[in-house]
Amino acid sequence: MCGIVGIYNFKGNVEKHDLYKMLKQIEHRGPDYKNV
């Protein structure tokens, strides 16, 4: 999952994808997703 986050961040299209919203919800579960 962290790999996917890194790829989307690299493309700079995170905010345009629904995955971004899902990942934001996942952030509440653990801080690991913020430290990619």
The first five atom37 places (N, CA, C, CB, O) and aatype in JSON, in Angstrom:
{
  "aatype": [12, 4, 7, 9, 19, 7, 9, 18, 2, 13, 11, 7, 2, 19, 6, 11, 8, 3, 10, 18, 11, 12, 10, 11, 5, 9, 6, 8, 1, 7, 14, 3, 18, 11, 2, 19],
  "atom_mask": [
    [1, 1, 1, 1, 1],
    [1, 1, 1, 1, 1],
    [1, 1, 1, 0, 1],
    [1, 1, 1, 1, 1],
    [1, 1, 1, 1, 1],
    [1, 1, 1, 0, 1],
    [1, 1, 1, 1, 1],
    [1, 1, 1, 1, 1],
    [1, 1, 1, 1, 1],
    [1, 1, 1, 1, 1],
    [1, 1, 1, 1, 1],
    [1, 1, 1, 0, 1],
    [1, 1, 1, 1, 1],
    [1, 1, 1, 1, 1],
    [1, 1, 1, 1, 1],
    [1, 1, 1, 1, 1],
    [1, 1, 1, 1, 1],
    [1, 1, 1, 1, 1],
    [1, 1, 1, 1, 1],
    [1, 1, 1, 1, 1],
    [1, 1, 1, 1, 1],
    [1, 1, 1, 1, 1],
    [1, 1, 1, 1, 1],
    [1, 1, 1, 1, 1],
    [1, 1, 1, 1, 1],
    [1, 1, 1, 1, 1],
    [1, 1, 1, 1, 1],
    [1, 1, 1, 1, 1],
    [1, 1, 1, 1, 1],
    [1, 1, 1, 0, 1],
    [1, 1, 1, 1, 1],
    [1, 1, 1, 1, 1],
    [1, 1, 1, 1, 1],
    [1, 1, 1, 1, 1],
    [1, 1, 1, 1, 1],
    [1, 1, 1, 1, 1]
  ],
  "atom_positions": [
    [[0.84, -1.2, 0.0], [0.0, 0.0, 0.0], [0.87, 1.25, 0.0], [-0.95, 0.01, 1.22], [0.57, 2.22, -0.68]],
    [[1.94, 1.21, 0.76], [2.83, 2.37, 0.83], [3.45, 2.64, -0.53], [3.92, 2.15, 1.89], [3.72, 3.79, -0.88]],
    [[3.68, 1.57, -1.29], [4.25, 1.72, -2.63], [3.3, 2.49, -3.54], [0.0, 0.0, 0.0], [3.71, 3.35, -4.31]],
    [[2.01, 2.15, -3.43], [1.0, 2.83, -4.24], [0.96, 4.31, -3.89], [-0.39, 2.19, -4.04], [0.86, 5.17, -4.77]],
    [[1.03, 4.59, -2.6], [1.01, 5.98, -2.15], [2.19, 6.74, -2.74], [1.04, 6.06, -0.6], [2.04, 7.88, -3.2]],
    [[3.35, 6.12, -2.74], [4.54, 6.76, -3.28], [4.4, 7.05, -4.77], [0.0, 0.0, 0.0], [4.8, 8.11, -5.24]],
    [[3.81, 6.1, -5.49], [3.65, 6.28, -6.94], [2.7, 7.44, -7.23], [3.12, 4.98, -7.59], [2.98, 8.29, -8.08]],
    [[1.58, 7.48, -6.52], [0.61, 8.54, -6.75], [1.19, 9.9, -6.36], [-0.68, 8.27, -5.97], [0.92, 10.91, -7.02]],
    [[1.97, 9.93, -5.3], [2.6, 11.18, -4.89], [3.59, 11.64, -5.95], [3.31, 11.02, -3.53], [3.72, 12.83, -6.21]],
    [[4.3, 10.68, -6.55], [5.3, 11.01, -7.57], [4.62, 11.61, -8.79], [6.1, 9.76, -7.97], [5.15, 12.55, -9.39]],
    [[3.46, 11.08, -9.15], [2.75, 11.58, -10.33], [2.12, 12.94, -10.04], [1.67, 10.59, -10.77], [1.87, 13.72, -10.96]],
    [[1.87, 13.21, -8.77], [1.26, 14.49, -8.41], [-0.22, 14.53, -8.72], [0.0, 0.0, 0.0], [-0.81, 15.6, -8.82]],
    [[-0.83, 13.36, -8.86], [-2.26, 13.31, -9.19], [-3.06, 12.72, -8.04], [-2.49, 12.49, -10.45], [-4.17, 12.22, -8.24]],
    [[-2.51, 12.78, -6.85], [-3.16, 12.14, -5.7], [-4.54, 12.73, -5.46], [-2.3, 12.29, -4.43], [-5.51, 11.99, -5.26]],
    [[-4.63, 14.03, -5.49], [-5.88, 14.7, -5.15], [-6.98, 14.41, -6.17], [-5.66, 16.2, -5.05], [-8.16, 14.62, -5.88]],
    [[-6.59, 13.94, -7.36], [-7.57, 13.71, -8.41], [-8.19, 12.33, -8.33], [-6.94, 13.91, -9.77], [-9.19, 12.05, -9.0]],
    [[-7.61, 11.45, -7.52], [-8.07, 10.06, -7.48], [-8.88, 9.78, -6.22], [-6.89, 9.12, -7.56], [-8.65, 10.37, -5.17]],
    [[-9.83, 8.86, -6.35], [-10.64, 8.46, -5.2], [-9.79, 7.75, -4.17], [-11.8, 7.56, -5.64], [-10.14, 7.72, -2.98]],
    [[-8.67, 7.16, -4.62], [-7.78, 6.48, -3.68], [-7.28, 7.46, -2.63], [-6.59, 5.84, -4.43], [-7.04, 7.08, -1.48]],
    [[-7.13, 8.72, -3.03], [-6.64, 9.73, -2.09], [-7.58, 9.84, -0.9], [-6.51, 11.1, -2.79], [-7.14, 9.93, 0.25]],
    [[-8.88, 9.82, -1.18], [-9.87, 9.91, -0.1], [-9.78, 8.67, 0.79], [-11.3, 10.06, -0.67], [-9.85, 8.76, 2.02]],
    [[-9.61, 7.51, 0.15], [-9.52, 6.27, 0.91], [-8.27, 6.27, 1.77], [-9.51, 5.05, -0.03], [-8.3, 5.84, 2.92]],
    [[-7.17, 6.75, 1.21], [-5.91, 6.77, 1.96], [-6.01, 7.74, 3.13], [-4.73, 7.17, 1.03], [-5.42, 7.5, 4.18]],
    [[-6.74, 8.82, 2.95], [-6.93, 9.76, 4.05], [-7.64, 9.09, 5.2], [-7.71, 11.0, 3.57], [-7.34, 9.35, 6.37]],
    [[-8.6, 8.22, 4.88], [-9.32, 7.5, 5.93], [-8.39, 6.51, 6.6], [-10.55, 6.78, 5.35], [-8.48, 6.28, 7.8]],
    [[-7.48, 5.91, 5.82], [-6.54, 4.93, 6.37], [-5.55, 5.61, 7.3], [-5.8, 4.2, 5.23], [-5.05, 4.99, 8.24]],
    [[-5.25, 6.87, 7.05], [-4.29, 7.59, 7.88], [-4.71, 7.58, 9.35], [-4.14, 9.04, 7.39], [-3.87, 7.62, 10.24]],
    [[-6.02, 7.52, 9.58], [-6.51, 7.51, 10.95], [-6.16, 6.19, 11.65], [-8.03, 7.73, 10.98], [-6.13, 6.11, 12.88]],
    [[-5.89, 5.16, 10.83], [-5.59, 3.84, 11.4], [-4.13, 3.74, 11.81], [-5.94, 2.74, 10.39], [-3.79, 3.07, 12.78]],
    [[-3.24, 4.41, 11.05], [-1.83, 4.31, 11.38], [-1.02, 5.41, 10.71], [0.0, 0.0, 0.0], [-1.35, 5.81, 9.6]],
    [[0.02, 5.89, 11.37], [0.85, 6.98, 10.85], [1.82, 6.53, 9.77], [1.61, 7.62, 12.0], [2.5, 7.35, 9.15]],
    [[1.9, 5.21, 9.53], [2.86, 4.69, 8.56], [2.57, 5.22, 7.15], [2.84, 3.16, 8.55], [3.48, 5.4, 6.34]],
    [[1.28, 5.48, 6.87], [0.9, 5.91, 5.54], [1.33, 7.35, 5.27], [-0.6, 5.77, 5.34], [1.47, 7.77, 4.12]],
    [[1.55, 8.11, 6.34], [1.99, 9.49, 6.18], [3.49, 9.55, 5.93], [1.62, 10.33, 7.42], [4.0, 10.5, 5.32]],
    [[4.21, 8.54, 6.4], [5.67, 8.54, 6.28], [6.12, 7.67, 5.12], [6.32, 8.06, 7.58], [6.78, 6.65, 5.32]],
    [[5.76, 8.08, 3.91], [6.13, 7.29, 2.72], [7.43, 7.83, 2.15], [5.0, 7.32, 1.65], [7.92, 7.32, 1.14]]
  ]
}
